PDB file of C-alpha atoms in Angstrom:
ATOM      1  CA  MET S 300     -17.118 -27.505 108.854  1.00 42.00           C
ATOM      2  CA  THR S 301     -15.901 -25.139 111.510  1.00 50.00           C
ATOM      3  CA  THR S 302     -11.900 -25.481 109.827  1.00 60.00           C
ATOM      4  CA  SER S 303     -13.361 -23.858 106.767  1.00 68.00           C
ATOM      5  CA  VAL S 304     -14.966 -20.908 107.923  1.00 70.00           C
ATOM      6  CA  ASN S 305     -12.025 -21.300 110.233  1.00 86.00           C
ATOM      7  CA  SER S 306     -10.184 -20.157 107.266  1.00 91.00           C
ATOM      8  CA  VAL S 307     -12.081 -18.210 105.864  1.00 95.00           C
ATOM      9  CA  TRP S 308     -12.660 -15.870 108.158  1.00 96.00           C
ATOM     10  CA  ARG S 309      -9.029 -16.255 108.939  1.00 96.00           C
ATOM     11  CA  TRP S 310      -8.251 -14.337 105.088  1.00 97.00           C
ATOM     12  CA  VAL S 311     -11.361 -12.279 105.248  1.00 98.00           C
ATOM     13  CA  ALA S 312      -8.626 -10.876 108.646  1.00 98.00           C
ATOM     14  CA  SER S 313      -5.501 -11.448 106.772  1.00 98.00           C
ATOM     15  CA  GLY S 314      -6.967  -9.005 103.618  1.00 98.00           C
ATOM     16  CA  ALA S 315      -8.524  -6.727 105.577  1.00 98.00           C
ATOM     17  CA  LEU S 316      -4.663  -5.825 106.514  1.00 98.00           C
ATOM     18  CA  ILE S 317      -3.313  -6.152 103.786  1.00 98.00           C
ATOM     19  CA  GLY S 318      -6.245  -3.553 102.187  1.00 98.00           C
ATOM     20  CA  LEU S 319      -5.046  -1.266 105.425  1.00 98.00           C
ATOM     21  CA  ILE S 320      -1.858  -1.491 104.584  1.00 98.00           C
ATOM     22  CA  VAL S 321      -2.149  -0.461 100.957  1.00 98.00           C
ATOM     23  CA  LEU S 322      -5.057   2.061 102.062  1.00 98.00           C
ATOM     24  CA  CYS S 323      -2.526   4.361 104.329  1.00 97.00           C
ATOM     25  CA  VAL S 324       0.534   3.929 102.237  1.00 97.00           C
ATOM     26  CA  VAL S 325      -1.858   5.502  98.909  1.00 96.00           C
ATOM     27  CA  TRP S 326      -3.324   7.856 100.966  1.00 96.00           C
ATOM     28  CA  GLU S 327      -0.898   9.668 102.245  1.00 94.00           C
ATOM     29  CA  LEU S 328       2.257   9.318  99.665  1.00 95.00           C
ATOM     30  CA  TRP S 329      -0.584   9.903  96.013  1.00 94.00           C
ATOM     31  CA  LEU S 330      -4.557  10.112  97.050  1.00 95.00           C
ATOM     32  CA  ALA S 331      -5.229  12.770 100.011  1.00 94.00           C
ATOM     33  CA  PRO S 332      -2.102  14.044 101.628  1.00 93.00           C
ATOM     34  CA  ILE S 333      -1.816  16.127 104.681  1.00 86.00           C
ATOM     35  CA  ILE S 334       1.398  17.846 102.387  1.00 86.00           C
ATOM     36  CA  PRO S 335       1.006  18.135  99.032  1.00 86.00           C
ATOM     37  CA  GLY S 336       3.852  15.803  96.597  1.00 84.00           C
ATOM     38  CA  GLY S 337       3.147  13.000 100.023  1.00 85.00           C
ATOM     39  CA  SER S 338       3.171  13.436 103.712  1.00 86.00           C
ATOM     40  CA  TRP S 339       5.356  11.422 106.961  1.00 91.00           C
ATOM     41  CA  LEU S 340       1.837  10.177 107.969  1.00 91.00           C
ATOM     42  CA  ALA S 341       2.076   7.459 105.116  1.00 93.00           C
ATOM     43  CA  LEU S 342       4.946   5.573 108.204  1.00 96.00           C
ATOM     44  CA  LYS S 343       1.255   5.395 109.851  1.00 96.00           C
ATOM     45  CA  ALA S 344       1.195   2.041 107.794  1.00 98.00           C
ATOM     46  CA  LEU S 345       4.675   0.345 109.258  1.00 98.00           C
ATOM     47  CA  PRO S 346       2.759  -1.021 113.050  1.00 98.00           C
ATOM     48  CA  LEU S 347       1.043  -2.322 110.597  1.00 98.00           C
ATOM     49  CA  PHE S 348       2.939  -5.122 109.712  1.00 98.00           C
ATOM     50  CA  TRP S 349       3.760  -5.879 113.253  1.00 98.00           C
ATOM     51  CA  PRO S 350       0.559  -8.616 113.277  1.00 98.00           C
ATOM     52  CA  LEU S 351       0.771  -9.220 109.049  1.00 98.00           C
ATOM     53  CA  ARG S 352       2.918 -12.805 109.638  1.00 98.00           C
ATOM     54  CA  GLY S 353       0.963 -13.662 113.043  1.00 97.00           C
ATOM     55  CA  VAL S 354      -2.637 -12.487 110.800  1.00 97.00           C
ATOM     56  CA  LEU S 355      -1.824 -14.682 107.831  1.00 97.00           C
ATOM     57  CA  LYS S 356      -0.791 -17.527 108.966  1.00 96.00           C
ATOM     58  CA  GLY S 357      -3.655 -17.560 112.094  1.00 94.00           C
ATOM     59  CA  ASN S 358      -1.703 -17.350 114.938  1.00 95.00           C
ATOM     60  CA  LEU S 359      -4.607 -16.932 117.643  1.00 94.00           C
ATOM     61  CA  TYR S 360      -2.417 -15.057 119.757  1.00 95.00           C
ATOM     62  CA  THR S 361      -1.783 -12.724 116.899  1.00 97.00           C
ATOM     63  CA  MET S 362      -5.169 -12.484 115.681  1.00 97.00           C
ATOM     64  CA  GLN S 363      -6.214 -11.447 119.511  1.00 96.00           C
ATOM     65  CA  TRP S 364      -3.855  -8.339 119.715  1.00 97.00           C
ATOM     66  CA  ALA S 365      -4.192  -7.713 116.383  1.00 98.00           C
ATOM     67  CA  SER S 366      -8.235  -7.072 117.014  1.00 97.00           C
ATOM     68  CA  MET S 367      -6.888  -4.530 119.948  1.00 97.00           C
ATOM     69  CA  PHE S 368      -4.145  -3.395 117.940  1.00 97.00           C
ATOM     70  CA  ILE S 369      -6.237  -2.036 114.747  1.00 98.00           C
ATOM     71  CA  LEU S 370      -9.275  -0.129 116.504  1.00 98.00           C
ATOM     72  CA  LEU S 371      -6.426   2.910 116.390  1.00 98.00           C
ATOM     73  CA  TYR S 372      -6.803   3.007 112.922  1.00 98.00           C
ATOM     74  CA  PHE S 373     -10.729   2.331 113.935  1.00 98.00           C
ATOM     75  CA  MET S 374     -10.228   5.589 115.909  1.00 98.00           C
ATOM     76  CA  GLU S 375      -8.163   7.497 113.065  1.00 97.00           C
ATOM     77  CA  GLY S 376     -10.629   6.745 111.023  1.00 98.00           C
ATOM     78  CA  VAL S 377     -13.305   8.377 112.704  1.00 98.00           C
ATOM     79  CA  MET S 378     -11.177  11.999 113.716  1.00 97.00           C
ATOM     80  CA  ARG S 379     -10.173  11.890 110.336  1.00 97.00           C
ATOM     81  CA  ALA S 380     -13.581  11.051 108.427  1.00 97.00           C
ATOM     82  CA  TRP S 381     -15.411  14.059 111.194  1.00 97.00           C
ATOM     83  CA  SER S 382     -12.875  15.958 110.411  1.00 96.00           C
ATOM     84  CA  ASP S 383     -11.257  16.053 107.769  1.00 94.00           C
ATOM     85  CA  LEU S 384     -12.217  19.111 105.163  1.00 94.00           C
ATOM     86  CA  ASN S 385     -10.154  17.151 101.470  1.00 95.00           C
ATOM     87  CA  PRO S 386     -14.243  15.380 100.756  1.00 96.00           C
ATOM     88  CA  LEU S 387     -12.416  12.910  99.161  1.00 97.00           C
ATOM     89  CA  SER S 388      -9.902  12.367 102.653  1.00 96.00           C
ATOM     90  CA  ALA S 389     -12.944  12.246 104.339  1.00 97.00           C
ATOM     91  CA  TRP S 390     -14.107   9.295 102.317  1.00 98.00           C
ATOM     92  CA  LEU S 391     -10.494   6.947 102.178  1.00 98.00           C
ATOM     93  CA  ALA S 392     -11.113   7.633 106.076  1.00 98.00           C
ATOM     94  CA  GLY S 393     -14.253   5.957 105.536  1.00 98.00           C
ATOM     95  CA  LEU S 394     -12.497   2.843 104.275  1.00 98.00           C
ATOM     96  CA  GLU S 395     -10.007   3.049 106.905  1.00 98.00           C
ATOM     97  CA  ILE S 396     -12.885   3.231 109.486  1.00 98.00           C
ATOM     98  CA  ALA S 397     -14.657  -0.169 106.939  1.00 98.00           C
ATOM     99  CA  LEU S 398     -11.633  -2.131 106.715  1.00 98.00           C
ATOM    100  CA  SER S 399     -10.420  -1.894 110.564  1.00 98.00           C
ATOM    101  CA  VAL S 400     -14.437  -2.900 111.294  1.00 98.00           C
ATOM    102  CA  ILE S 401     -13.682  -6.197 109.390  1.00 98.00           C
ATOM    103  CA  PHE S 402     -10.770  -6.775 109.864  1.00 98.00           C
ATOM    104  CA  TYR S 403     -11.640  -6.704 114.163  1.00 98.00           C
ATOM    105  CA  VAL S 404     -14.965  -8.834 113.412  1.00 98.00           C
ATOM    106  CA  SER S 405     -13.199 -11.831 111.045  1.00 97.00           C
ATOM    107  CA  ALA S 406     -10.002 -11.761 114.078  1.00 97.00           C
ATOM    108  CA  ILE S 407     -13.406 -12.502 116.778  1.00 96.00           C
ATOM    109  CA  LEU S 408     -14.635 -14.801 114.640  1.00 96.00           C
ATOM    110  CA  TYR S 409     -11.865 -16.358 114.273  1.00 96.00           C
ATOM    111  CA  CYS S 410     -10.828 -17.046 118.183  1.00 94.00           C
ATOM    112  CA  ARG S 411     -14.270 -18.185 118.555  1.00 93.00           C
ATOM    113  CA  PRO S 412     -14.184 -20.955 118.603  1.00 91.00           C
ATOM    114  CA  ALA S 413     -10.970 -21.943 120.103  1.00 83.00           C
ATOM    115  CA  LYS S 414     -12.157 -20.233 123.241  1.00 82.00           C
ATOM    116  CA  LYS S 415     -15.262 -22.495 122.916  1.00 85.00           C
ATOM    117  CA  ALA S 416     -12.992 -25.406 122.893  1.00 82.00           C
ATOM    118  CA  ALA S 417     -10.378 -24.165 125.557  1.00 80.00           C
ATOM    119  CA  ARG S 418     -13.053 -23.376 128.258  1.00 84.00           C
ATOM    120  CA  SER S 419     -15.288 -27.130 127.439  1.00 85.00           C
ATOM    121  CA  ARG S 420     -11.618 -28.230 127.982  1.00 84.00           C
ATOM    122  CA  ALA S 421     -11.483 -26.793 131.298  1.00 83.00           C
ATOM    123  CA  ALA S 422     -14.766 -27.826 131.646  1.00 86.00           C
ATOM    124  CA  LYS S 423     -13.623 -31.772 131.632  1.00 87.00           C
ATOM    125  CA  ALA S 424     -10.724 -30.224 133.818  1.00 86.00           C
ATOM    126  CA  GLY S 425     -12.732 -29.251 136.527  1.00 77.00           C
ATOM    127  CA  VAL S 426     -11.419 -25.839 136.440  1.00 62.00           C
ATOM    128  CA  LYS S 427     -13.045 -22.487 135.844  1.00 60.00           C
ATOM    129  CA  SER S 428     -13.357 -20.051 133.257  1.00 52.00           C
TER     130      SER S 428
END
């Protein structure tokens, strides 16, 4: 049962990451760019490709560091939701916040069974963690 639940969290994290990539590009090029006609700010989507392969494969190490990395996008979303004067841009920032939180929570929940298993193995081996 853990495997199927774990698999669900991996796919939720993958979907949120892909959604965040699409949102960043569409937001800054077409929907509400800072500069009319598109903005170089769309390049903020590029770093999201670094963890994509590992997240899609369910790599625990990638999920761990990506869960910390995604907080940069959460912070950007909070700042733009708070300060952006364009209502559409502020709404898109709210969507960025939601996708970041969904990724963060699903990555943590994906890693949880592996962490529990590692702790129990360490306890059986007599090693304190």
